[in-house]
Coordinates of C-alpha atoms in Angstrom, one line a residue:
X14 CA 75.2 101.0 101.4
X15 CA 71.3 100.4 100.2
X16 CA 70.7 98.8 97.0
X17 CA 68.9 100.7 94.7
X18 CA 65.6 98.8 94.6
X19 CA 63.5 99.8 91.2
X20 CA 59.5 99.7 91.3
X21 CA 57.1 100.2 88.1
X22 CA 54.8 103.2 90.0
X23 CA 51.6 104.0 88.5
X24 CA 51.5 107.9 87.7
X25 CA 47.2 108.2 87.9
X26 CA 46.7 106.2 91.9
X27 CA 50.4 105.4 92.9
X28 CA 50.1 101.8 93.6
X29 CA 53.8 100.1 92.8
X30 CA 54.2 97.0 90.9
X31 CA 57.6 94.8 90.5
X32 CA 57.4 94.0 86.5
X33 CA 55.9 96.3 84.4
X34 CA 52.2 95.7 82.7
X35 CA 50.0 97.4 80.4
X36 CA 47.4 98.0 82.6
X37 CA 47.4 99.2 86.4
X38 CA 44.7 96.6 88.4
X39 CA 44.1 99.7 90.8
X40 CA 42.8 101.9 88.7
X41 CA 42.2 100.0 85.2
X42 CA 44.2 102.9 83.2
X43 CA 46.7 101.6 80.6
X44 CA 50.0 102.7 80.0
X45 CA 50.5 104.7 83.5
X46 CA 53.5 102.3 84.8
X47 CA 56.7 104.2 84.9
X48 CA 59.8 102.6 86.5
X49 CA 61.2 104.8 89.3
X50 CA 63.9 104.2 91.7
X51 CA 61.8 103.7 95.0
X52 CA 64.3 103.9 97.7
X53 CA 64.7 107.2 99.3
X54 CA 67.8 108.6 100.3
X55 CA 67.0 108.3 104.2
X56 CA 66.9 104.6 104.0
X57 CA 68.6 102.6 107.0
X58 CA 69.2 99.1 107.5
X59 CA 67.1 98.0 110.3
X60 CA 69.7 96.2 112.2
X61 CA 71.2 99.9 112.8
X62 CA 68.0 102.0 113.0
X63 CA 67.3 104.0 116.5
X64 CA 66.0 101.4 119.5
X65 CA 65.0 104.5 121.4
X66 CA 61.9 104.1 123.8
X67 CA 58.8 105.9 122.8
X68 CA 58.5 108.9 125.1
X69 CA 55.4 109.7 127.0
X70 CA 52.9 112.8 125.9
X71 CA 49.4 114.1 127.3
X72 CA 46.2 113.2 126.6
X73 CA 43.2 115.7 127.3
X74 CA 39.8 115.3 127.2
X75 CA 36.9 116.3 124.5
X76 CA 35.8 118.9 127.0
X77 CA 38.3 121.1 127.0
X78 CA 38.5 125.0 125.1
X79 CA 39.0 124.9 121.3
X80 CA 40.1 128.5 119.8
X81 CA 39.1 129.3 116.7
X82 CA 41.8 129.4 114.1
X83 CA 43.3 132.0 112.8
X84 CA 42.8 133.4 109.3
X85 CA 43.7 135.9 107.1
X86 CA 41.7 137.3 104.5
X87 CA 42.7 137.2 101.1
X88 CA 40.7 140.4 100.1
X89 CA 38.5 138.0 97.8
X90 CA 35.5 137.4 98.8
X91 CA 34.1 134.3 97.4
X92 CA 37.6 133.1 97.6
X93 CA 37.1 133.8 101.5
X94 CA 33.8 132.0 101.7
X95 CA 35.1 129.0 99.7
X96 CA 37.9 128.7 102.3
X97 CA 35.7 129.2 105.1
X98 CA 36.7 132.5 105.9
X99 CA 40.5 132.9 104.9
X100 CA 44.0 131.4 105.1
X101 CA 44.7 129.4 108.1
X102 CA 48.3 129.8 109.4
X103 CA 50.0 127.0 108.2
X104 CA 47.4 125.4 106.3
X105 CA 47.8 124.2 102.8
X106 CA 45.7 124.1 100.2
X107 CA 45.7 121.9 96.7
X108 CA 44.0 123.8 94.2
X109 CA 43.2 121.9 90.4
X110 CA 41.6 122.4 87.7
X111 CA 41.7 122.1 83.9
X112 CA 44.6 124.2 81.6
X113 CA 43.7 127.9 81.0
X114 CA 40.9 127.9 83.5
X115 CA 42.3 130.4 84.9
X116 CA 44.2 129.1 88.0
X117 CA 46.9 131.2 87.8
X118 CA 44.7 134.5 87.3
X119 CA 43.2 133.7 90.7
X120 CA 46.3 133.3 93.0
X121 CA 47.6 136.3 91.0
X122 CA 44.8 138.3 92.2
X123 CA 44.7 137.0 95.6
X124 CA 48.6 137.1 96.4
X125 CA 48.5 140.8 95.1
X126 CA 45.4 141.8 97.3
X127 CA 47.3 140.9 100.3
X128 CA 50.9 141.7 99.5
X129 CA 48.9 145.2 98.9
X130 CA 47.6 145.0 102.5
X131 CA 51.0 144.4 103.9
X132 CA 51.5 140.8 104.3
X133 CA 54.3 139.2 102.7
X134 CA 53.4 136.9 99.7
X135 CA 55.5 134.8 97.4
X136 CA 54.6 133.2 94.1
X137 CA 56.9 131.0 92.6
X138 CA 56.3 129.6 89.2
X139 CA 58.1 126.1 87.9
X140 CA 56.2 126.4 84.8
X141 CA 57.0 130.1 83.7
X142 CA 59.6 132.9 83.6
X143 CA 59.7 135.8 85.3
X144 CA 58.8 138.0 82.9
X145 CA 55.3 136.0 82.0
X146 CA 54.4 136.4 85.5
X147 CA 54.6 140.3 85.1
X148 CA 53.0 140.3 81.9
X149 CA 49.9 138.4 83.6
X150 CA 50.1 141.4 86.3
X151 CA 50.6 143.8 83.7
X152 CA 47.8 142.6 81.9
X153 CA 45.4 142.6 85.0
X154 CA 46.5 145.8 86.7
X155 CA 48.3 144.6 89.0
X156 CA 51.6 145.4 88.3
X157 CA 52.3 147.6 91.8
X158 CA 51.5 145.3 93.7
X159 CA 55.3 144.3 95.9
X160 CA 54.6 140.3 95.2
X161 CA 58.0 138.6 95.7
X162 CA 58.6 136.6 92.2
X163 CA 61.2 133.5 91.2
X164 CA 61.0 130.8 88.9
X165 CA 62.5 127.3 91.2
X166 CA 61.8 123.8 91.2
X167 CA 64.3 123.1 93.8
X168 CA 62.4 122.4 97.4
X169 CA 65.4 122.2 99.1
X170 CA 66.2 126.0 97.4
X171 CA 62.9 127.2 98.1
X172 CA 62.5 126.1 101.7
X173 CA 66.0 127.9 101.9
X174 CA 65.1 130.8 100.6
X175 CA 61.8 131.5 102.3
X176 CA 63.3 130.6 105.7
X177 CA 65.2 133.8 105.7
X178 CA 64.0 137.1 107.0
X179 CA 60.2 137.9 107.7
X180 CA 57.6 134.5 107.3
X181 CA 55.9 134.6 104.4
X182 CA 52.6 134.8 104.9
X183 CA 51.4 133.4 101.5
X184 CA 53.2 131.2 98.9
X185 CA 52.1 129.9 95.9
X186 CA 53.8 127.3 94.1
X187 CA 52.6 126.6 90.6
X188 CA 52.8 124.0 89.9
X189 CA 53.2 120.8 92.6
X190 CA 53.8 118.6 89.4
X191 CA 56.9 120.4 88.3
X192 CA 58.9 121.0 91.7
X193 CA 61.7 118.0 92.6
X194 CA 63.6 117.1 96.0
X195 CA 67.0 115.5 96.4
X196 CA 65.8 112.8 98.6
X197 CA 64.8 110.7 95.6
X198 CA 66.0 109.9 92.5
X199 CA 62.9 110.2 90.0
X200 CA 62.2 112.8 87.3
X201 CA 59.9 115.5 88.5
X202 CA 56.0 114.7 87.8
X203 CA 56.0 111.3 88.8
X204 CA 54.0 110.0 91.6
X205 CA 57.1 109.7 94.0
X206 CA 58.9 113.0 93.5
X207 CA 55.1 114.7 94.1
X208 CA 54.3 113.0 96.9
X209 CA 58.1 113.9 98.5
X210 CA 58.1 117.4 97.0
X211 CA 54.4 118.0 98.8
X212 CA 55.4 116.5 102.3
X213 CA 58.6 118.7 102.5
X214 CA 56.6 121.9 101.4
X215 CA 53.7 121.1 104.2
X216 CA 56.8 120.1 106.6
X217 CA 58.0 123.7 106.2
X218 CA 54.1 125.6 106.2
X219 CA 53.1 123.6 109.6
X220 CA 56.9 124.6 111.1
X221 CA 56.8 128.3 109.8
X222 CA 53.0 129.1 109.9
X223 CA 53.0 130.4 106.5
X224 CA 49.8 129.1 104.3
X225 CA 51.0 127.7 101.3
X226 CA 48.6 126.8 98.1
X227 CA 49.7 124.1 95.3
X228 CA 48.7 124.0 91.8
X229 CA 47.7 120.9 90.7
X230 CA 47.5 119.6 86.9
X231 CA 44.5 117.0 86.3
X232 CA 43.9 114.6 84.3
X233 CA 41.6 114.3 81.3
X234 CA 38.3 112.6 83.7
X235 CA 39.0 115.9 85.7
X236 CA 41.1 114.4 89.1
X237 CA 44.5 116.2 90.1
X238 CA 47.1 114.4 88.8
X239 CA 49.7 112.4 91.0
X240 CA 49.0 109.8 93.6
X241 CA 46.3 110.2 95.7
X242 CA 48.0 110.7 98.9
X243 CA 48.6 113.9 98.1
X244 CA 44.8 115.5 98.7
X245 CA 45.2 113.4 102.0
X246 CA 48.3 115.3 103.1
X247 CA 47.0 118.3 102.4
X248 CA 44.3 120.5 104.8
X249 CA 41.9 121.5 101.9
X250 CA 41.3 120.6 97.9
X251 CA 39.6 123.0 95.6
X252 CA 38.2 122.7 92.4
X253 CA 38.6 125.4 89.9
X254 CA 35.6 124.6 87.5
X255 CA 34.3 126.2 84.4
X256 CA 33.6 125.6 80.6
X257 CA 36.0 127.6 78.2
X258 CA 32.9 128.8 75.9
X259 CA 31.6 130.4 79.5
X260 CA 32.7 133.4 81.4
X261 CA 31.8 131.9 84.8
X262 CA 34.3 130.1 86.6
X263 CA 33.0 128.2 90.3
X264 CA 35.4 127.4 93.1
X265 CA 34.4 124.7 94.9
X266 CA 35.9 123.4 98.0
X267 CA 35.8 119.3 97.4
X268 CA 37.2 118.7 100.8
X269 CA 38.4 121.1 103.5
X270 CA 39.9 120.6 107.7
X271 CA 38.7 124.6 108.3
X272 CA 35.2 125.0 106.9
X273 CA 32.2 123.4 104.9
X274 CA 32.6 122.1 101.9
X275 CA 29.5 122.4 100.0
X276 CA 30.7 126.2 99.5
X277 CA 31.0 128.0 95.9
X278 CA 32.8 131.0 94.9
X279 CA 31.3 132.7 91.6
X280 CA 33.8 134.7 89.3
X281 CA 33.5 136.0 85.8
X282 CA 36.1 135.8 83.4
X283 CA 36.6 139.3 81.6
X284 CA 39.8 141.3 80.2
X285 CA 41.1 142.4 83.7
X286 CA 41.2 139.2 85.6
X287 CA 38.7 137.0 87.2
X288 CA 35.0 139.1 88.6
X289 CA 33.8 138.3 91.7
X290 CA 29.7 137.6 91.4
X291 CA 27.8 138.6 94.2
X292 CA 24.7 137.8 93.1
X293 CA 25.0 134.4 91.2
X294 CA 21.5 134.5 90.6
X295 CA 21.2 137.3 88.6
X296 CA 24.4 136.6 86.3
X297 CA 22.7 132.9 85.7
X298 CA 19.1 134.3 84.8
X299 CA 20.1 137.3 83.1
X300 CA 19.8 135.9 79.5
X301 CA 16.1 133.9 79.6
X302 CA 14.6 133.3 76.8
X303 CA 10.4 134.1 78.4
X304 CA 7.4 132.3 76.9
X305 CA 9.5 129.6 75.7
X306 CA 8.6 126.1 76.5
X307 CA 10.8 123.2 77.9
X308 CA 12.8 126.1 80.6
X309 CA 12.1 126.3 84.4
X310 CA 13.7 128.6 87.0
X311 CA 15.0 125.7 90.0
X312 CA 15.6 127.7 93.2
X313 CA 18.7 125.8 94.7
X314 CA 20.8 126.0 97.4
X315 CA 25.0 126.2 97.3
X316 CA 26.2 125.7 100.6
X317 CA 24.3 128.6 102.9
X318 CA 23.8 130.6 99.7
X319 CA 20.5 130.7 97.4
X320 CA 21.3 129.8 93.9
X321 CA 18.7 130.4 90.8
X322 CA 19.4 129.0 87.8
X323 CA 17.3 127.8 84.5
X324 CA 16.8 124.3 83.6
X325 CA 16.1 123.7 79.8
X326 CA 14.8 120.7 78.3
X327 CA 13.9 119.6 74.5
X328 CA 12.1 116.5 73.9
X329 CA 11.8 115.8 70.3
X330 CA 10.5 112.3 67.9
X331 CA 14.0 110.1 67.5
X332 CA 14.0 108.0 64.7
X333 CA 16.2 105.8 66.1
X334 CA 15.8 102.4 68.4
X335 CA 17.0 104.1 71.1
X336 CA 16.0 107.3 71.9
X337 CA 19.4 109.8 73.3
X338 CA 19.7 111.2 76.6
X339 CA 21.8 113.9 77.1
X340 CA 22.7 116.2 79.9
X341 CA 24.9 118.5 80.6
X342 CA 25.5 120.2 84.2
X343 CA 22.8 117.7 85.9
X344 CA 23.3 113.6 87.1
X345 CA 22.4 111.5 84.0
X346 CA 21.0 109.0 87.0
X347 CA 18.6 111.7 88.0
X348 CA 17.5 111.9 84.3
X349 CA 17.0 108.6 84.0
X350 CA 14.9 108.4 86.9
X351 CA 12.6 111.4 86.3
X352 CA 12.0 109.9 83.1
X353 CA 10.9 106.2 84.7
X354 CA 8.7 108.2 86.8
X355 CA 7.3 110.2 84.3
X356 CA 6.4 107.2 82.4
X357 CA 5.6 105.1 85.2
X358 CA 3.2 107.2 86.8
X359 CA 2.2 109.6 85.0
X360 CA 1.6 108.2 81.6
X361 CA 3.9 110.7 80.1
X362 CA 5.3 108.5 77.0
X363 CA 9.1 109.6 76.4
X364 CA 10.2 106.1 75.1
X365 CA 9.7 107.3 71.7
X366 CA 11.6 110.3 72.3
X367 CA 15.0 112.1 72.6
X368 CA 16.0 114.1 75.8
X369 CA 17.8 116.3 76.1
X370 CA 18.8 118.7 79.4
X371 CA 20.9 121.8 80.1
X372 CA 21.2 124.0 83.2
X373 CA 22.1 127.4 81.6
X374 CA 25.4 129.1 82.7
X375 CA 27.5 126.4 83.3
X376 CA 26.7 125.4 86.6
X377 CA 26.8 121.9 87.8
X378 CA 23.9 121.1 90.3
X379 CA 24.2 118.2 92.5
X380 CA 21.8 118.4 95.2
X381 CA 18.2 116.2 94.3
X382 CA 15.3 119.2 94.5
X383 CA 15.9 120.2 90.7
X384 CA 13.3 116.9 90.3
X385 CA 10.8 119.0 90.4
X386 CA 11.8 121.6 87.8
X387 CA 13.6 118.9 85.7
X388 CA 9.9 117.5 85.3
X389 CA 8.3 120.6 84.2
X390 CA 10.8 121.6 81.9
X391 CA 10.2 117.9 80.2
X392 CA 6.7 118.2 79.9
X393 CA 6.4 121.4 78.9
X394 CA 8.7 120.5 76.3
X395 CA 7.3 117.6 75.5
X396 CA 3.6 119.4 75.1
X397 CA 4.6 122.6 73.8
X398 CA 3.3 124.7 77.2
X399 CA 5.4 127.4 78.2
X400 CA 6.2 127.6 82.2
X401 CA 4.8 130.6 84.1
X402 CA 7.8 133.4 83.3
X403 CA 7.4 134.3 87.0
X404 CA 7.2 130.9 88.4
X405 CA 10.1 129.2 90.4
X406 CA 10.3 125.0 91.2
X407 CA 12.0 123.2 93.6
X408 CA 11.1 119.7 95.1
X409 CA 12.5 115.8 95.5
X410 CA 10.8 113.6 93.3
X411 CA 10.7 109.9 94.9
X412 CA 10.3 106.7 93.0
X413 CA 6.3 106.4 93.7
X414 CA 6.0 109.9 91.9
X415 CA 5.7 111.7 95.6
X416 CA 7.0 115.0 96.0
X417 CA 9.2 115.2 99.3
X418 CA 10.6 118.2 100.9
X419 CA 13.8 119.8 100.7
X420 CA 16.1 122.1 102.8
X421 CA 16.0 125.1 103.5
X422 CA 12.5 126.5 101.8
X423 CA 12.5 130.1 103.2
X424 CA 15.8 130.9 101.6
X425 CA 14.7 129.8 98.2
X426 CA 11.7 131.7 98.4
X427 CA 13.4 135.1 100.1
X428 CA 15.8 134.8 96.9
X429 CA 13.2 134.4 94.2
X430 CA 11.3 136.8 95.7
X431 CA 14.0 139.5 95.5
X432 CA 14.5 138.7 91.8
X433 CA 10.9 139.7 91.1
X434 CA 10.0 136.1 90.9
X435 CA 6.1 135.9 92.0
X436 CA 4.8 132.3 92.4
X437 CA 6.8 128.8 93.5
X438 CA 6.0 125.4 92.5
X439 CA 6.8 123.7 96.4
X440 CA 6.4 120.1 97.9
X441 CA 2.8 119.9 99.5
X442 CA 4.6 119.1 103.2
X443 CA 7.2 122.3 102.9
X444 CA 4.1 124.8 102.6
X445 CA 4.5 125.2 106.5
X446 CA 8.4 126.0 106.6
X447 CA 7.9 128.8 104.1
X448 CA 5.7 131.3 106.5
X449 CA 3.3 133.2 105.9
X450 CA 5.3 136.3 105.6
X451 CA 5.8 135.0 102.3
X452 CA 5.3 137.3 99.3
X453 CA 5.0 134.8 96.8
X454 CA 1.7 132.7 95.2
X455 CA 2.5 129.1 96.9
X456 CA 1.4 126.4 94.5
X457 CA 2.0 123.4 96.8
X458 CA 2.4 119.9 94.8
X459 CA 1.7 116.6 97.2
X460 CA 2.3 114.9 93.6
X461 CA 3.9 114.4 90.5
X462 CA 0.7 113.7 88.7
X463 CA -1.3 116.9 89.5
X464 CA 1.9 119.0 88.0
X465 CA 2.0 117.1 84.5
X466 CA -1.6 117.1 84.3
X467 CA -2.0 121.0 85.3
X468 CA 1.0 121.6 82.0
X469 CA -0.6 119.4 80.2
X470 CA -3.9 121.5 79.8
X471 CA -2.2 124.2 78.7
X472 CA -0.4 123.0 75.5
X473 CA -0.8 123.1 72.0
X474 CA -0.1 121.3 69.3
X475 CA 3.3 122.4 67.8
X476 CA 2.9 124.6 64.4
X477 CA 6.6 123.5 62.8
X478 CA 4.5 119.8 62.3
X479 CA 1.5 121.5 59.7
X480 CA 4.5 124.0 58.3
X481 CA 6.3 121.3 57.5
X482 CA 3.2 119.6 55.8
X483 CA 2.6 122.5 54.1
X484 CA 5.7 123.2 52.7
X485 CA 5.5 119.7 51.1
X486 CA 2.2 119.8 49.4
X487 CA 3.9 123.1 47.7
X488 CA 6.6 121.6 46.5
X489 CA 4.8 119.2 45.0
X490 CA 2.7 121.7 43.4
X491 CA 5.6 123.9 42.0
X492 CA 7.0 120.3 40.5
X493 CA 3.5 119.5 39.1
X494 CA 3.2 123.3 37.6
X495 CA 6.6 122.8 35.7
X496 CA 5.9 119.4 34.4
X497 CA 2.9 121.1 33.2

C-alpha cells in the first residue's frame, strides 16, 4: 500500500514545498502554504506499473483539409463574438471575474437562450440552492425557460448523472473552486482538488462533446484563483470585467484555441439581466460634457470592432515634492511617457503639476494610439483650451515626439463619421490609408510639436485664479469694515 506522502501546496501558483514557510519563492505571496495530502489515489509502485510497448499511430502532413469546427450559438451575441462565434463541441471554457460582477447573470441568460432553442443545457451550482437559482430566473424573466437545475459538488455524481440519457449540450458549473473528486484527499478549493476536479470535468466534455464552462473565483490583483494549470487545461479563459459604480460590464477573451482573442463583448447591467450593446460607442459617448477642456474623443479599435470612447485629463498646481499621477482605465507606463515627451520636446512643463487621467465608462484601453488623444487632453487641460467637440484623435506617439501610424485608419474614421463626428486629428503618414471617400476634415500631425503648439494658441488664462483673488481682497475688506 502507498504511503501517504504530505506536501505544503501553494493555493495562488501551485508550486509544492516539503516544510512549510511564510512566504511562497514562486510567487512572493505570504501565507498561501496549505499542507495537502499529495498522493493521488491512482498511485502504483513502479516495480508493478504496465511494461507495455508504446503502440504505433499516424502522422499526416500540414497540407492536408482542416474543417472548421462546429459551434453552436448561444443566442448572445457579443457573447458569440467573444467566443469566436459560439460553443465548440467539447470545448471548455474558464470564465473569472470579481464577486457580484455578474457572472452568474450571464450563463443564466445564455443557458436559458438555448435550452429555449431546444438544446439541452445544465447548470449546476456548488455555491447556491435551488431555489436561489430560480429566484435569479424569476427575477430576470426567465423563469420558462426548461434549464435542468441541481446543486452537486460531487464530480464523480455529476459526470454520473449527465452521462445518462441525451448529451448535454451545455453545462455550467459554478463554481470550479467549490466542486471535489474522490481521487484525492484534500478539502475542496485547494490547488490539488481544482486542478483534479477540472481534468475529470474536461475528461468527460472532450469524451461526450458537450461544451462545458467553469466559474472561476479570483483573487484580489484580479487572476482566477487556483493553480495555474488550470487556464492551460482548459480551450479558452474569459474575463468578466467591470467597475461596480458602472452599468457596463466587458467580456474579454484573454486566451482562446477557437478564435481571436483581442475580442470584447459589451453588456449593460439593468434590472432584467445583463444588455447586450451593439453600438459601444454610443453608450461610452453618450454623457460628454462639450466645451470642456482636458477631454478628447480616441477612436480605438477592440478586436475587428471600432471603439469611441473619451479620454479626460486634469492637470492642476501640486503643492507637494512630487507631483501625483493617477490613471484609471489607461497604462500608467504610457502616462509616464507622454508626460517625458511632453516635457522633453515640447516644452510643456508638468513637473510642477498633478496628473490626472480617466477613460470615461469604464473601459480599459490597451492598444498604444490613445498617445495622441492622451496628449491633447493634457494640454488642453493644462492651458484651459477646449478640444474641438466634433474632433476625434488617434495616433502612436514615439520617444522622439514623432507621430507613427496605427491600424486600421479607415474603420476609425467610418465609425466617427457615423457618430456625427466631423474632423480627425491622424498621423501625418496614415493620411493615405484613410481614402479620399472620406467624409471627415483630415488634420494630419507628422508631430507632436505642431499639436501642443496649435492648443496652445487657443487657451486662456483660467478665471477660478482672479476669483479666488478676489474673494480674498473682500474678505479682507469685510474684516477691515467690522474692525472699523
Amino acid at each position: 500500500m502507498a504511503k501517504s506522502s504530505l506536501s505544503f501546496v501553494c493555493q495562488n501558483c501551485g508550486a509544492a514545498y516539503n516544510r512549510w514557510q511564510g512566504k511562497c519563492d514562486s510567487c512572493g505571496e505570504w501565507n498561501t502554504l496549505v499542507e495537502e495530502d499529495v498522493t493521488g489515489a491512482t498511485t502504483v509502485p513502479a516495480s508493478i506499473r504496465s511494461k507495455r510497448k508504446g503502440r504505433h499511430f499516424a502522422l499526416e502532413s500540414l497540407s492536408g483539409k482542416s474543417q472548421d469546427a462546429p459551434r453552436l450559438s448561444s443566442g448572445m451575441a457579443e457573447l458569440d463574438r467573444v467566443t469566436g462565434g459560439g460553443f465548440v463541441r467539447g470545448s471548455v471554457l474558464l470564465v473569472g471575474g470579481d464577486p457580484g460582477i455578474g457572472k452568474s447573470t450571464l450563463l443564466t441568460q445564455a443557458t436559458s437562450q438555448l435550452a429555449r432553442a431546444g438544446h439541452r443545457a445544465v447548470y449546476i451550482s456548488g455555491e447556491e440552492a435551488v431555489a436561489q437559482v430560480r429566484l435569479r430566473a424569476e427575477r430576470l424573466g426567465l423563469a420558462d425557460a426548461p434549464v435542468q437545475l441541481a446543486a452537486e459538488t460531487s464530480v464523480e455524481d455529476i459526470v454520473s448523472t449527465l452521462s445518462e440519457g441525451a448529451t448535454p449540450r451545455l453545462i455550467v458549473i459554478d463554481s470550479i473552486q467549490t466542486m471535489w473528486t474522490d481521487t484525492v484527499e484534500s478539502a475542496p478549493g485547494t490547488v490539488t482538488q481544482v486542478r483534479a476536479s477540472a481534468q475529470a470535468l474536461i475528461r468527460f466534455a472532450k469524451k461526450s462533446g458537450a461544451a462545458i464552462i467553469l466559474v472561476g473565483h479570483v483573487t484580489k490583483d484580479g487572476q482566477i484563483a487556483g493553480p495555474r494549470v488550470v487556464e492551460h487545461m482548459v480551450d479558452a479563459v474569459l474575463s468578466f470585467e467591470g467597475e461596480g459604480s458602472q452599468q457596463f460590464r466587458i467580456l474579454r477573451a484573454v486566451k482562446n484555441r477557437f478564435g481571436p482573442t483581442d475580442e470584447i463583448g459589451v453588456f449593460e447591467m439593468t434590472g432584467l439581466g445583463l444588455r447586450e450593446v451593439s453600438n459601444p460607442s454610443e453608450l461610452f459617448l453618450s454623457e460628454r460634457d462639450l466645451g470642456s477642456p482636458g477631454t478628447a474623443v480616441f477612436a480605438g479599435i477592440e478586436g475587428t470592432r471600432p471603439v469611441l470612447v473619451e479620454l479626460q485629463a486634469l492637470v492642476a498646481p501640486t503643492s507637494l515634492g512630487t507631483p501625483r499621477r493617477a490613471v484609471v482605465g489607461w497604462d500608467p507606463s504610457r502616462l509616464s511617457m507622454v508626460l517625458a515627451v511632453l516635457e522633453a520636446h515640447c516644452g510643456v512643463k508638468l513637473s510642477g503639476h498633478d496628473v490626472y487621467l480617466n477613460v470615461a465608462g469604464g473601459l480599459r484601453i490597451q492598444e498604444p494610439a490613445a498617445d495622441l488623444a492622451a496628449a491633447a487632453a493634457l494640454v488642453s487641460s493644462l492651458v484651459n483650451a477646449p478640444l474641438p467637440a466634433d474632433a476625434v484623435y488617434f495616433g502612436e506617439i514615439s520617444l522622439s515626439g514623432a507621430v507613427r501610424p496605427v491600424a486600421q485608419t479607415s474603420a476609425r474614421l467610418k465609425e466617427a463619421a457615423k457618430l456625427g463626428f466631423g474632423r480627425a486629428v491622424l498621423p501625418e503618414s496614415a493620411r493615405g490609408e484613410a481614402g479620399s471617400d472620406s467624409s471627415l476634415s483630415l488634420m494630419s500631425v507628422g508631430g507632436l510639436t505642431s499639436l501642443v503648439a496649435e492648443i496652445a494658441a487657443r487657451g486662456s488664462p483660467r478665471g477660478n485664479k482672479d476669483h479666488s483673488a478676489a474673494e480674498k481682497n473682500a474678505t479682507h475688506a469685510r474684516f477691515r469694515s467690522r474692525e472699523g
